[in-house]
Structures are given as C-alpha cells and as structure tokens.
PDB file of C-alpha atoms (C1' of nucleotides) in Angstrom:
ATOM      1  CA  MET A   9     -22.029 110.514  18.671  1.00  0.00           C
ATOM      2  CA  ALA A  10     -20.522 107.406  16.050  1.00  0.00           C
ATOM      3  CA  LYS A  11     -22.764 107.568  12.866  1.00  0.00           C
ATOM      4  CA  THR A  12     -25.634 104.908  12.861  1.00  0.00           C
ATOM      5  CA  ASP A  13     -25.612 103.250   9.533  1.00  0.00           C
ATOM      6  CA  LEU A  14     -26.073  99.598   9.607  1.00  0.00           C
ATOM      7  CA  THR A  15     -26.177  97.406   7.130  1.00  0.00           C
ATOM      8  CA  PRO A  16     -28.406  94.740   7.806  1.00  0.00           C
ATOM      9  CA  LEU A  17     -25.168  92.451   8.721  1.00  0.00           C
ATOM     10  CA  GLN A  18     -23.932  94.715  10.602  1.00  0.00           C
ATOM     11  CA  LEU A  19     -27.011  94.857  11.974  1.00  0.00           C
ATOM     12  CA  SER A  20     -27.035  91.408  12.813  1.00  0.00           C
ATOM     13  CA  VAL A  21     -24.203  91.606  14.622  1.00  0.00           C
ATOM     14  CA  MET A  22     -25.476  94.403  16.883  1.00  0.00           C
ATOM     15  CA  ARG A  23     -28.300  92.430  17.511  1.00  0.00           C
ATOM     16  CA  SER A  24     -26.632  90.093  19.164  1.00  0.00           C
ATOM     17  CA  LEU A  25     -24.568  92.390  21.288  1.00  0.00           C
ATOM     18  CA  TRP A  26     -27.698  94.507  22.289  1.00  0.00           C
ATOM     19  CA  LYS A  27     -29.600  90.943  22.899  1.00  0.00           C
ATOM     20  CA  ARG A  28     -26.513  89.301  25.810  1.00  0.00           C
ATOM     21  CA  LYS A  29     -24.819  92.213  26.850  1.00  0.00           C
ATOM     22  CA  GLU A  30     -21.958  91.341  26.456  1.00  0.00           C
ATOM     23  CA  ALA A  31     -20.554  88.438  23.854  1.00  0.00           C
ATOM     24  CA  SER A  32     -17.504  86.797  22.570  1.00  0.00           C
ATOM     25  CA  VAL A  33     -16.810  86.113  18.730  1.00  0.00           C
ATOM     26  CA  THR A  34     -17.985  82.779  19.502  1.00  0.00           C
ATOM     27  CA  GLU A  35     -21.184  84.055  21.026  1.00  0.00           C
ATOM     28  CA  VAL A  36     -22.560  86.495  18.148  1.00  0.00           C
ATOM     29  CA  HIS A  37     -20.892  83.617  15.500  1.00  0.00           C
ATOM     30  CA  ALA A  38     -23.450  81.142  17.128  1.00  0.00           C
ATOM     31  CA  ASP A  39     -26.539  83.836  17.116  1.00  0.00           C
ATOM     32  CA  LEU A  40     -25.565  84.304  13.242  1.00  0.00           C
ATOM     33  CA  VAL A  41     -24.905  81.930  12.407  1.00  0.00           C
ATOM     34  CA  ALA A  42     -28.131  80.745  12.374  1.00  0.00           C
ATOM     35  CA  SER A  43     -29.443  82.973   9.728  1.00  0.00           C
ATOM     36  CA  HIS A  44     -26.329  83.575   8.021  1.00  0.00           C
ATOM     37  CA  GLN A  45     -23.296  81.461   7.222  1.00  0.00           C
ATOM     38  CA  LEU A  46     -20.497  82.448   8.485  1.00  0.00           C
ATOM     39  CA  VAL A  47     -16.881  81.131   9.356  1.00  0.00           C
ATOM     40  CA  PRO A  48     -16.068  83.067  12.738  1.00  0.00           C
ATOM     41  CA  THR A  49     -13.207  84.963  11.106  1.00  0.00           C
ATOM     42  CA  THR A  50     -15.538  86.671   9.220  1.00  0.00           C
ATOM     43  CA  VAL A  51     -17.179  87.494  12.559  1.00  0.00           C
ATOM     44  CA  ALA A  52     -14.332  88.088  14.405  1.00  0.00           C
ATOM     45  CA  THR A  53     -13.820  90.954  11.374  1.00  0.00           C
ATOM     46  CA  LEU A  54     -16.785  92.457  11.255  1.00  0.00           C
ATOM     47  CA  LEU A  55     -16.664  93.151  15.352  1.00  0.00           C
ATOM     48  CA  ARG A  56     -13.184  94.484  15.184  1.00  0.00           C
ATOM     49  CA  ARG A  57     -14.470  97.120  12.012  1.00  0.00           C
ATOM     50  CA  LEU A  58     -17.387  98.126  14.463  1.00  0.00           C
ATOM     51  CA  GLU A  59     -15.388  99.123  17.506  1.00  0.00           C
ATOM     52  CA  GLU A  60     -13.183 101.143  14.412  1.00  0.00           C
ATOM     53  CA  ARG A  61     -16.273 102.614  13.718  1.00  0.00           C
ATOM     54  CA  GLY A  62     -16.078 103.340  17.472  1.00  0.00           C
ATOM     55  CA  LEU A  63     -20.074 101.075  17.682  1.00  0.00           C
ATOM     56  CA  VAL A  64     -18.516  98.529  19.967  1.00  0.00           C
ATOM     57  CA  ASP A  65     -16.185  98.159  22.736  1.00  0.00           C
ATOM     58  CA  HIS A  66     -14.415  95.054  24.063  1.00  0.00           C
ATOM     59  CA  ARG A  67     -11.959  93.648  26.227  1.00  0.00           C
ATOM     60  CA  ALA A  68      -9.865  91.054  27.270  1.00  0.00           C
ATOM     61  CA  GLU A  69     -10.796  88.556  29.333  1.00  0.00           C
ATOM     62  CA  GLY A  70      -9.041  85.672  29.876  1.00  0.00           C
ATOM     63  CA  ARG A  71      -7.015  84.728  25.722  1.00  0.00           C
ATOM     64  CA  GLN A  72     -10.435  86.074  24.938  1.00  0.00           C
ATOM     65  CA  PHE A  73     -12.246  89.501  23.438  1.00  0.00           C
ATOM     66  CA  ILE A  74     -15.904  89.770  25.135  1.00  0.00           C
ATOM     67  CA  PHE A  75     -17.447  92.815  23.100  1.00  0.00           C
ATOM     68  CA  ARG A  76     -20.193  94.977  24.289  1.00  0.00           C
ATOM     69  CA  ALA A  77     -22.175  97.261  22.287  1.00  0.00           C
ATOM     70  CA  LEU A  78     -21.299 101.578  23.109  1.00  0.00           C
ATOM     71  CA  VAL A  79     -24.702 102.422  21.293  1.00  0.00           C
ATOM     72  CA  GLU A  80     -28.195 101.425  22.590  1.00  0.00           C
ATOM     73  CA  GLU A  81     -30.151  99.681  20.612  1.00  0.00           C
ATOM     74  CA  GLU A  82     -33.085 102.572  21.253  1.00  0.00           C
ATOM     75  CA  ARG A  83     -30.379 105.418  20.104  1.00  0.00           C
ATOM     76  CA  ALA A  84     -29.577 103.384  16.794  1.00  0.00           C
ATOM     77  CA  THR A  85     -33.404 102.193  15.716  1.00  0.00           C
ATOM     78  CA  ARG A  86     -34.294 105.658  16.376  1.00  0.00           C
ATOM     79  CA  SER A  87     -30.699 107.390  14.617  1.00  0.00           C
ATOM     80  CA  MET A  88     -31.788 105.190  11.632  1.00  0.00           C
ATOM     81  CA  VAL A  89     -35.566 105.933  11.953  1.00  0.00           C
ATOM     82  CA  ALA A  90     -34.719 109.372  11.492  1.00  0.00           C
ATOM     83  CA  GLU A  91     -32.109 108.732   8.884  1.00  0.00           C
ATOM     84  CA  PHE A  92     -34.411 107.003   6.278  1.00  0.00           C
ATOM     85  CA  SER A  93     -37.161 109.204   6.864  1.00  0.00           C
ATOM     86  CA  GLU A  94     -35.409 111.661   5.931  1.00  0.00           C
ATOM     87  CA  ARG A  95     -34.057 110.210   2.881  1.00  0.00           C
ATOM     88  CA  LEU A  96     -37.172 109.268   1.585  1.00  0.00           C
ATOM     89  CA  PHE A  97     -39.494 111.859   3.155  1.00  0.00           C
ATOM     90  CA  GLY A  98     -37.714 114.549   3.858  1.00  0.00           C
ATOM     91  CA  GLY A  99     -37.745 113.965   7.704  1.00  0.00           C
ATOM     92  CA  ASP A 100     -41.666 114.073   6.953  1.00  0.00           C
ATOM     93  CA  VAL A 101     -42.869 111.801   9.650  1.00  0.00           C
ATOM     94  CA  PRO A 102     -46.605 112.096   9.361  1.00  0.00           C
ATOM     95  CA  ARG A 103     -46.089 111.275   5.784  1.00  0.00           C
ATOM     96  CA  LEU A 104     -44.118 108.353   6.311  1.00  0.00           C
ATOM     97  CA  VAL A 105     -46.741 107.146   8.735  1.00  0.00           C
ATOM     98  CA  SER A 106     -49.435 107.924   6.026  1.00  0.00           C
ATOM     99  CA  HIS A 107     -47.463 106.298   3.294  1.00  0.00           C
ATOM    100  CA  LEU A 108     -47.212 102.751   6.181  1.00  0.00           C
ATOM    101  CA  LEU A 109     -50.776 102.806   6.628  1.00  0.00           C
ATOM    102  CA  LYS A 110     -51.871 103.598   2.769  1.00  0.00           C
ATOM    103  CA  GLU A 111     -49.416 101.203   1.512  1.00  0.00           C
ATOM    104  CA  HIS A 112     -48.832  98.639   4.115  1.00  0.00           C
ATOM    105  CA  GLU A 113     -51.160  95.656   4.684  1.00  0.00           C
ATOM    106  CA  LEU A 114     -52.557  96.629   8.213  1.00  0.00           C
ATOM    107  CA  ASN A 115     -55.456  94.996   9.768  1.00  0.00           C
ATOM    108  CA  PRO A 116     -58.192  96.603  12.138  1.00  0.00           C
ATOM    109  CA  GLY A 117     -56.247  95.568  14.898  1.00  0.00           C
ATOM    110  CA  ASP A 118     -53.680  97.261  13.939  1.00  0.00           C
ATOM    111  CA  LEU A 119     -55.148 100.186  13.348  1.00  0.00           C
ATOM    112  CA  ASP A 120     -56.685 100.304  16.902  1.00  0.00           C
ATOM    113  CA  ARG A 121     -53.445  99.996  18.509  1.00  0.00           C
ATOM    114  CA  ILE A 122     -51.936 102.814  16.931  1.00  0.00           C
ATOM    115  CA  ARG A 123     -54.773 104.641  17.582  1.00  0.00           C
ATOM    116  CA  ASP A 124     -54.774 104.572  20.868  1.00  0.00           C
ATOM    117  CA  ILE A 125     -51.149 105.351  21.031  1.00  0.00           C
ATOM    118  CA  ILE A 126     -51.993 108.307  19.761  1.00  0.00           C
ATOM    119  CA  ALA A 127     -54.525 108.505  22.109  1.00  0.00           C
ATOM    120  CA  ALA A 128     -51.850 108.597  24.692  1.00  0.00           C
ATOM    121  CA  HIS A 129     -49.960 110.451  23.028  1.00  0.00           C
ATOM    122  CA  GLU A 130     -51.872 113.080  23.252  1.00  0.00           C
ATOM    123  CA  SER A 131     -52.569 112.615  26.368  1.00  0.00           C
ATOM    124  CA  GLY A 132     -49.082 112.605  27.883  1.00  0.00           C
ATOM    125  CA  GLU A 133     -47.748 115.343  26.008  1.00  0.00           C
ATOM    126  CA  GLY A 134     -47.980 118.788  23.334  1.00  0.00           C
ATOM    127  CA  LYS A 135     -50.185 120.257  26.515  1.00  0.00           C
ATOM    128  CA  SER A 136     -47.502 123.049  27.131  1.00  0.00           C
ATOM    129  CA  SER A 137     -48.176 125.742  25.215  1.00  0.00           C
TER     130      SER A 137
ATOM    131  CA  MET B   3     -38.343  93.135 -10.429  1.00  0.00           C
ATOM    132  CA  ALA B   4     -35.002  94.461  -9.898  1.00  0.00           C
ATOM    133  CA  LYS B   5     -33.624  95.300  -6.183  1.00  0.00           C
ATOM    134  CA  THR B   6     -34.552  97.865  -5.582  1.00  0.00           C
ATOM    135  CA  ASP B   7     -31.968  99.133  -3.341  1.00  0.00           C
ATOM    136  CA  LEU B   8     -30.864 103.050  -3.685  1.00  0.00           C
ATOM    137  CA  THR B   9     -28.089 105.025  -1.988  1.00  0.00           C
ATOM    138  CA  PRO B  10     -28.759 108.712  -1.029  1.00  0.00           C
ATOM    139  CA  LEU B  11     -26.613 109.567  -4.052  1.00  0.00           C
ATOM    140  CA  GLN B  12     -28.640 106.989  -6.545  1.00  0.00           C
ATOM    141  CA  LEU B  13     -32.246 107.935  -5.026  1.00  0.00           C
ATOM    142  CA  SER B  14     -31.536 111.679  -6.260  1.00  0.00           C
ATOM    143  CA  VAL B  15     -30.601 110.757  -9.522  1.00  0.00           C
ATOM    144  CA  MET B  16     -33.673 108.670  -9.315  1.00  0.00           C
ATOM    145  CA  ARG B  17     -35.621 111.624  -8.305  1.00  0.00           C
ATOM    146  CA  SER B  18     -34.128 113.445 -10.990  1.00  0.00           C
ATOM    147  CA  LEU B  19     -35.917 111.180 -13.669  1.00  0.00           C
ATOM    148  CA  TRP B  20     -38.989 111.014 -11.908  1.00  0.00           C
ATOM    149  CA  LYS B  21     -39.441 114.827 -11.649  1.00  0.00           C
ATOM    150  CA  ARG B  22     -38.752 115.077 -15.285  1.00  0.00           C
ATOM    151  CA  LYS B  23     -40.181 112.970 -16.998  1.00  0.00           C
ATOM    152  CA  GLU B  24     -36.442 112.157 -19.360  1.00  0.00           C
ATOM    153  CA  ALA B  25     -33.563 113.266 -18.685  1.00  0.00           C
ATOM    154  CA  SER B  26     -30.415 113.489 -20.667  1.00  0.00           C
ATOM    155  CA  VAL B  27     -26.940 113.570 -18.488  1.00  0.00           C
ATOM    156  CA  THR B  28     -27.153 117.386 -18.451  1.00  0.00           C
ATOM    157  CA  GLU B  29     -30.456 117.414 -17.082  1.00  0.00           C
ATOM    158  CA  VAL B  30     -29.554 115.091 -14.504  1.00  0.00           C
ATOM    159  CA  HIS B  31     -26.581 116.892 -13.372  1.00  0.00           C
ATOM    160  CA  ALA B  32     -28.041 120.138 -13.513  1.00  0.00           C
ATOM    161  CA  ASP B  33     -30.798 118.640 -10.430  1.00  0.00           C
ATOM    162  CA  LEU B  34     -27.586 117.260  -8.799  1.00  0.00           C
ATOM    163  CA  VAL B  35     -25.276 120.232  -8.590  1.00  0.00           C
ATOM    164  CA  ALA B  36     -27.576 121.631  -6.323  1.00  0.00           C
ATOM    165  CA  SER B  37     -27.005 118.919  -3.672  1.00  0.00           C
ATOM    166  CA  HIS B  38     -23.815 116.957  -4.465  1.00  0.00           C
ATOM    167  CA  GLN B  39     -20.815 118.473  -6.607  1.00  0.00           C
ATOM    168  CA  LEU B  40     -20.822 116.264  -9.024  1.00  0.00           C
ATOM    169  CA  VAL B  41     -19.267 116.244 -12.597  1.00  0.00           C
ATOM    170  CA  PRO B  42     -20.991 115.315 -15.810  1.00  0.00           C
ATOM    171  CA  THR B  43     -19.060 112.526 -16.505  1.00  0.00           C
ATOM    172  CA  THR B  44     -19.886 111.038 -12.757  1.00  0.00           C
ATOM    173  CA  VAL B  45     -23.776 111.485 -13.216  1.00  0.00           C
ATOM    174  CA  ALA B  46     -23.474 109.321 -16.453  1.00  0.00           C
ATOM    175  CA  THR B  47     -21.790 106.481 -14.708  1.00  0.00           C
ATOM    176  CA  LEU B  48     -24.006 106.560 -12.106  1.00  0.00           C
ATOM    177  CA  LEU B  49     -26.794 106.407 -14.894  1.00  0.00           C
ATOM    178  CA  ARG B  50     -24.787 103.888 -16.620  1.00  0.00           C
ATOM    179  CA  ARG B  51     -24.761 101.631 -13.172  1.00  0.00           C
ATOM    180  CA  LEU B  52     -28.196 102.242 -12.865  1.00  0.00           C
ATOM    181  CA  GLU B  53     -28.894 100.970 -16.573  1.00  0.00           C
ATOM    182  CA  GLU B  54     -27.097  97.799 -15.500  1.00  0.00           C
ATOM    183  CA  ARG B  55     -28.960  97.057 -12.554  1.00  0.00           C
ATOM    184  CA  GLY B  56     -31.951  97.714 -15.101  1.00  0.00           C
ATOM    185  CA  LEU B  57     -33.664 100.542 -13.031  1.00  0.00           C
ATOM    186  CA  VAL B  58     -33.474 103.014 -15.478  1.00  0.00           C
ATOM    187  CA  ASP B  59     -33.783 102.744 -19.740  1.00  0.00           C
ATOM    188  CA  HIS B  60     -32.268 105.091 -22.114  1.00  0.00           C
ATOM    189  CA  ARG B  61     -33.144 105.910 -26.499  1.00  0.00           C
ATOM    190  CA  ALA B  62     -30.676 107.942 -28.071  1.00  0.00           C
ATOM    191  CA  GLU B  63     -31.516 111.337 -29.773  1.00  0.00           C
ATOM    192  CA  GLY B  64     -29.256 112.805 -31.994  1.00  0.00           C
ATOM    193  CA  ARG B  65     -25.684 112.173 -30.195  1.00  0.00           C
ATOM    194  CA  GLN B  66     -27.428 112.808 -26.378  1.00  0.00           C
ATOM    195  CA  PHE B  67     -28.779 109.890 -24.673  1.00  0.00           C
ATOM    196  CA  ILE B  68     -32.008 110.686 -22.853  1.00  0.00           C
ATOM    197  CA  PHE B  69     -32.590 108.158 -19.555  1.00  0.00           C
ATOM    198  CA  ARG B  70     -35.929 107.500 -18.284  1.00  0.00           C
ATOM    199  CA  ALA B  71     -36.838 105.776 -15.250  1.00  0.00           C
ATOM    200  CA  LEU B  72     -37.923 102.187 -15.455  1.00  0.00           C
ATOM    201  CA  VAL B  73     -39.564 102.164 -11.993  1.00  0.00           C
ATOM    202  CA  GLU B  74     -42.049 103.753 -10.956  1.00  0.00           C
ATOM    203  CA  GLU B  75     -41.378 105.930  -7.230  1.00  0.00           C
ATOM    204  CA  GLU B  76     -44.298 104.473  -5.921  1.00  0.00           C
ATOM    205  CA  ARG B  77     -43.173 101.549  -6.468  1.00  0.00           C
ATOM    206  CA  ALA B  78     -39.376 102.491  -5.344  1.00  0.00           C
ATOM    207  CA  THR B  79     -40.735 104.060  -2.251  1.00  0.00           C
ATOM    208  CA  ARG B  80     -42.963 101.406  -0.738  1.00  0.00           C
ATOM    209  CA  SER B  81     -40.035  98.407  -1.858  1.00  0.00           C
ATOM    210  CA  MET B  82     -37.856 100.494  -0.257  1.00  0.00           C
ATOM    211  CA  VAL B  83     -40.128 101.271   2.891  1.00  0.00           C
ATOM    212  CA  ALA B  84     -40.867  97.589   3.229  1.00  0.00           C
ATOM    213  CA  GLU B  85     -37.487  96.860   3.251  1.00  0.00           C
ATOM    214  CA  PHE B  86     -36.615  98.886   5.980  1.00  0.00           C
ATOM    215  CA  SER B  87     -38.923  97.817   8.418  1.00  0.00           C
ATOM    216  CA  GLU B  88     -38.207  93.997   7.487  1.00  0.00           C
ATOM    217  CA  ARG B  89     -34.851  94.572   8.833  1.00  0.00           C
ATOM    218  CA  LEU B  90     -35.571  97.538  11.613  1.00  0.00           C
ATOM    219  CA  PHE B  91     -38.780  95.595  12.941  1.00  0.00           C
ATOM    220  CA  GLY B  92     -39.488  92.407  11.060  1.00  0.00           C
ATOM    221  CA  GLY B  93     -41.832  94.097   9.134  1.00  0.00           C
ATOM    222  CA  ASP B  94     -44.716  94.926  11.936  1.00  0.00           C
ATOM    223  CA  VAL B  95     -45.437  97.479  10.635  1.00  0.00           C
ATOM    224  CA  PRO B  96     -47.483  98.978  13.499  1.00  0.00           C
ATOM    225  CA  ARG B  97     -44.381  98.764  15.623  1.00  0.00           C
ATOM    226  CA  LEU B  98     -42.559 100.877  13.376  1.00  0.00           C
ATOM    227  CA  VAL B  99     -45.682 103.164  13.276  1.00  0.00           C
ATOM    228  CA  SER B 100     -45.720 103.094  17.247  1.00  0.00           C
ATOM    229  CA  HIS B 101     -41.751 104.299  17.172  1.00  0.00           C
ATOM    230  CA  LEU B 102     -42.505 107.015  14.979  1.00  0.00           C
ATOM    231  CA  LEU B 103     -45.275 107.919  17.024  1.00  0.00           C
ATOM    232  CA  LYS B 104     -43.410 108.223  20.544  1.00  0.00           C
ATOM    233  CA  GLU B 105     -40.179 108.409  19.176  1.00  0.00           C
ATOM    234  CA  HIS B 106     -39.805 111.396  16.387  1.00  0.00           C
ATOM    235  CA  GLU B 107     -41.376 115.342  17.366  1.00  0.00           C
ATOM    236  CA  LEU B 108     -44.827 115.577  16.135  1.00  0.00           C
ATOM    237  CA  ASN B 109     -47.195 118.748  16.639  1.00  0.00           C
ATOM    238  CA  PRO B 110     -50.421 117.626  17.025  1.00  0.00           C
ATOM    239  CA  GLY B 111     -51.874 118.642  13.721  1.00  0.00           C
ATOM    240  CA  ASP B 112     -49.517 116.043  12.714  1.00  0.00           C
ATOM    241  CA  LEU B 113     -51.330 113.268  14.928  1.00  0.00           C
ATOM    242  CA  ASP B 114     -54.548 115.308  13.952  1.00  0.00           C
ATOM    243  CA  ARG B 115     -53.859 114.371  10.831  1.00  0.00           C
ATOM    244  CA  ILE B 116     -52.553 110.587  11.264  1.00  0.00           C
ATOM    245  CA  ARG B 117     -55.794 109.886  12.912  1.00  0.00           C
ATOM    246  CA  ASP B 118     -57.840 111.330   9.946  1.00  0.00           C
ATOM    247  CA  ILE B 119     -56.208 109.013   7.716  1.00  0.00           C
ATOM    248  CA  ILE B 120     -56.903 106.229   9.774  1.00  0.00           C
ATOM    249  CA  ALA B 121     -59.915 107.134   9.799  1.00  0.00           C
ATOM    250  CA  ALA B 122     -60.015 107.127   6.459  1.00  0.00           C
ATOM    251  CA  HIS B 123     -59.194 104.389   5.862  1.00  0.00           C
ATOM    252  CA  GLU B 124     -61.258 102.338   7.751  1.00  0.00           C
ATOM    253  CA  SER B 125     -64.305 103.693   6.358  1.00  0.00           C
ATOM    254  CA  GLY B 126     -62.763 102.644   3.245  1.00  0.00           C
ATOM    255  CA  GLU B 127     -61.421  98.829   4.084  1.00  0.00           C
ATOM    256  CA  GLY B 128     -61.542  95.958   6.221  1.00  0.00           C
ATOM    257  CA  LYS B 129     -65.252  95.221   6.548  1.00  0.00           C
ATOM    258  CA  SER B 130     -65.108  91.925   5.731  1.00  0.00           C
ATOM    259  CA  SER B 131     -65.440  90.317   8.329  1.00  0.00           C
TER     260      SER B 131
ATOM    261  C1'  DC C  21     -13.846 118.539 -45.423  1.00  0.00           C
ATOM    262  C1'  DC C  22     -12.286 119.974 -41.511  1.00  0.00           C
ATOM    263  C1'  DT C  23     -12.196 120.851 -36.810  1.00  0.00           C
ATOM    264  C1'  DG C  24     -13.869 122.517 -32.397  1.00  0.00           C
ATOM    265  C1'  DT C  25     -16.962 121.823 -29.139  1.00  0.00           C
ATOM    266  C1'  DA C  26     -20.241 118.054 -26.688  1.00  0.00           C
ATOM    267  C1'  DA C  27     -21.756 114.127 -25.877  1.00  0.00           C
ATOM    268  C1'  DT C  28     -20.994 109.572 -24.501  1.00  0.00           C
ATOM    269  C1'  DA C  29     -17.954 105.065 -23.484  1.00  0.00           C
ATOM    270  C1'  DC C  30     -13.610 103.587 -20.977  1.00  0.00           C
ATOM    271  C1'  DT C  31     -10.586 103.169 -17.227  1.00  0.00           C
ATOM    272  C1'  DA C  32      -9.469 103.981 -12.971  1.00  0.00           C
ATOM    273  C1'  DC C  33      -9.037 104.318  -7.618  1.00  0.00           C
ATOM    274  C1'  DA C  34     -10.378 104.723  -3.033  1.00  0.00           C
ATOM    275  C1'  DA C  35     -13.306 103.436   0.230  1.00  0.00           C
ATOM    276  C1'  DC C  36     -16.430 100.229   2.224  1.00  0.00           C
ATOM    277  C1'  DT C  37     -18.090  95.121   2.874  1.00  0.00           C
ATOM    278  C1'  DG C  38     -19.265  90.379   2.981  1.00  0.00           C
ATOM    279  C1'  DT C  39     -16.470  87.144   3.186  1.00  0.00           C
ATOM    280  C1'  DA C  40     -12.826  84.183   4.324  1.00  0.00           C
ATOM    281  C1'  DA C  41      -7.494  81.966   4.873  1.00  0.00           C
ATOM    282  C1'  DC C  42      -3.329  81.926   7.369  1.00  0.00           C
ATOM    283  C1'  DA C  43      -0.309  82.899  11.420  1.00  0.00           C
ATOM    284  C1'  DG C  44       0.305  83.370  15.692  1.00  0.00           C
ATOM    285  C1'  DA C  45      -0.560  82.589  20.844  1.00  0.00           C
ATOM    286  C1'  DA C  46      -2.156  80.434  25.107  1.00  0.00           C
ATOM    287  C1'  DG C  47      -4.561  76.919  27.576  1.00  0.00           C
ATOM    288  C1'  DC C  48      -5.724  72.081  27.873  1.00  0.00           C
ATOM    289  C1'  DG C  49      -4.521  66.865  27.969  1.00  0.00           C
ATOM    290  C1'  DC C  50      -1.250  63.953  28.633  1.00  0.00           C
TER     291       DC C  50
ATOM    292  C1'  DG D   9       7.116  70.535  28.380  1.00  0.00           C
ATOM    293  C1'  DC D  10       4.492  69.591  24.280  1.00  0.00           C
ATOM    294  C1'  DG D  11       1.450  69.385  20.900  1.00  0.00           C
ATOM    295  C1'  DC D  12      -3.620  70.169  20.141  1.00  0.00           C
ATOM    296  C1'  DT D  13      -6.925  73.200  19.804  1.00  0.00           C
ATOM    297  C1'  DT D  14      -8.874  77.525  20.276  1.00  0.00           C
ATOM    298  C1'  DC D  15      -8.961  82.269  19.775  1.00  0.00           C
ATOM    299  C1'  DT D  16      -7.338  86.479  18.059  1.00  0.00           C
ATOM    300  C1'  DG D  17      -4.679  89.421  15.007  1.00  0.00           C
ATOM    301  C1'  DT D  18      -3.628  90.142   9.796  1.00  0.00           C
ATOM    302  C1'  DT D  19      -4.025  90.339   5.635  1.00  0.00           C
ATOM    303  C1'  DA D  20      -6.554  89.781   1.134  1.00  0.00           C
ATOM    304  C1'  DC D  21     -10.277  89.592  -2.397  1.00  0.00           C
ATOM    305  C1'  DA D  22     -13.704  90.730  -4.704  1.00  0.00           C
ATOM    306  C1'  DG D  23     -18.026  93.546  -6.227  1.00  0.00           C
ATOM    307  C1'  DT D  24     -20.204  97.992  -5.200  1.00  0.00           C
ATOM    308  C1'  DT D  25     -19.862 103.012  -5.144  1.00  0.00           C
ATOM    309  C1'  DG D  26     -18.519 107.663  -5.337  1.00  0.00           C
ATOM    310  C1'  DT D  27     -16.201 110.671  -7.786  1.00  0.00           C
ATOM    311  C1'  DA D  28     -13.279 111.452 -12.241  1.00  0.00           C
ATOM    312  C1'  DG D  29      -9.735 111.498 -16.163  1.00  0.00           C
ATOM    313  C1'  DT D  30      -9.292 110.397 -20.861  1.00  0.00           C
ATOM    314  C1'  DA D  31     -10.565 108.249 -25.491  1.00  0.00           C
ATOM    315  C1'  DT D  32     -13.774 108.615 -28.440  1.00  0.00           C
ATOM    316  C1'  DT D  33     -17.364 109.808 -31.677  1.00  0.00           C
ATOM    317  C1'  DA D  34     -20.161 112.980 -33.396  1.00  0.00           C
ATOM    318  C1'  DC D  35     -22.223 116.910 -35.299  1.00  0.00           C
ATOM    319  C1'  DA D  36     -21.850 122.473 -36.530  1.00  0.00           C
ATOM    320  C1'  DG D  37     -20.016 125.420 -38.538  1.00  0.00           C
ATOM    321  C1'  DG D  38     -17.057 127.832 -41.494  1.00  0.00           C
TER     322       DG D  38
END
DNA sequence: CCTGTAATACTACAACTGTAACAGAAGCGC
DNA sequence: GCGCTTCTGTTACAGTTGTAGTATTACAGG
C-alpha cells in the first residue's frame, strides 16, 4: 500500500482522475487549469511522479497516455484523515471531533446532521458485546 | 500571521516549546531525541528556520539562546485543522465529522462523549434565531 | 592569560516538490 | 511524403525539509 500523503496539488491531480475514471494528461490539465496555472508538461511530470509512487497507472492509447488512479478516493481520504488525526491528536478521534465542534463554526443544522449520524451509527453497530 | 503549516518534525519542535514555556536548543533536543534521532545542531537548524518563518523567537541568555513559540498551540492547531478540512472536505466541517464517525473506529463511550459535546454546544450557543 | 568545552553560526547536501523548457515521436492535412 | 501540431520523455532548476559537519565564539578554571 503506497504512502497516501498528498500535497494540495497532487490531490488536485488525483481528484481529476477520480472524477473521470481515466484521463489523459490533457484532460487532467484541463481540470487543473481552473485552479492552478500550469502548462501541460507540468501536469505530465506530476502524473509521472505519482506513478513512480505507485498511486497512478497508465496505459498507452495511440500516442496518448491514459492515466488511472490506483487508490480509491475513499481509501486515500481515510488514510489522510487517519494520518492527520494521528499527528495532531495522537489518533484520539473524539478529541478531534470535539475540537471541530468547539473551534469551528457549525450551525444548528450541522449539529442535527451530526447527531443523526451518531444515532445511525449507534443503532447499526457496536452491539456485539 | 505566519503560515502555520508544520511538518511532523516541526510540530515536535513546537510541542517542545509549547510544553516548556521557553527552551534552549539542548532542552528541545532532549525532548526530540526520544522520538527522533537527531544531533543538537539539527535541532538548532530547525529552530532557526522556524524563527525565520516567524513562528519562534529567541533571546540570548548568557551564551545560550532561549527559544519561545510565537504562536499558541491552540491557534496553530486550529489553523492546521482548518487548512486540512479545507483541503480535504472543502471546508465542510460536518462532512469531516461525518467521515470521522463513519470511517474511524469509535467505541460507544466515544459516541457518548461526542453527543455530550454537541449538547453542551447547543445549549451554550446558536439560540439566536 | 590560555585552553578546553559548550553553544551558536555557517555551510552543505540529498530528497521532494512545483514549475517548466526542450527534444523527440507520431499522427493529420495536403 | 513532408511538415505542423500534439503528445510524451528527459532534463533542469529553485525552494523547502531533514540531517549534519565545520567554524567560531565565549565563558570557566587554572
């Protein structure tokens, strides 16, 4: 399992690949140009480096390379969140949640939403013991 | 306000400063040696670079430099969490919370804890409308 | 005073990242 | 068939980070 530690730019590239199932350099470039000002060769380099790291894969189709993500978005997100919560909160997820609730703006609707999620979580899980 | 974007190692250094209110290179080194295998000059370099970035400050005391964090831990944590939630969830904190609840192991006690926090949060705030 | 020791300052270097120029190959239009 | 355009492959370079060696300074003890 390759290290899923993505910089913002790398994440943007991956997002492009996740959105389209497969994409050529040109397509990824098209997606990135909106947010970042990059020439296509730069995007090609980024993709190649991600491939070196085993996060991406490509096949040739005519003269083009069609890239594809090798990690699912879910998995990558999970891994990054885990890494982050480990780094900042020693893996103490409730403490992170608590921090989020206390320190970051949430409107009442958000709280309701979260409470619902908790309820769903409780009923569906953790009744083994 | 200096960019509070800390790598794990940098964070360790800052943690040392936060724990002790002030610290010499030697003291920070003592704290880091447990987790990271570093010689004192390395620690000095790290501190100097953090100072360049405006996150740290020092004064001379005899021949020693006494370092001090210029950002509070709270603030730094907040800022890093915000940055992270922005990057991964477009700043949608409830979505991040939801992700945490769904994807990361929480035992029932944790859920209770979180529910209490929500309750406390609701009663103390957001009753304007 | 002189020297050792301890502390900082300066310099270095490899890895990774953002960013891109240049070179070569391969279709497309004529 | 030949050149233009479009892709990719290769190479480069500056900035940041992890990591540390070397030079220098300054106090402590004799």
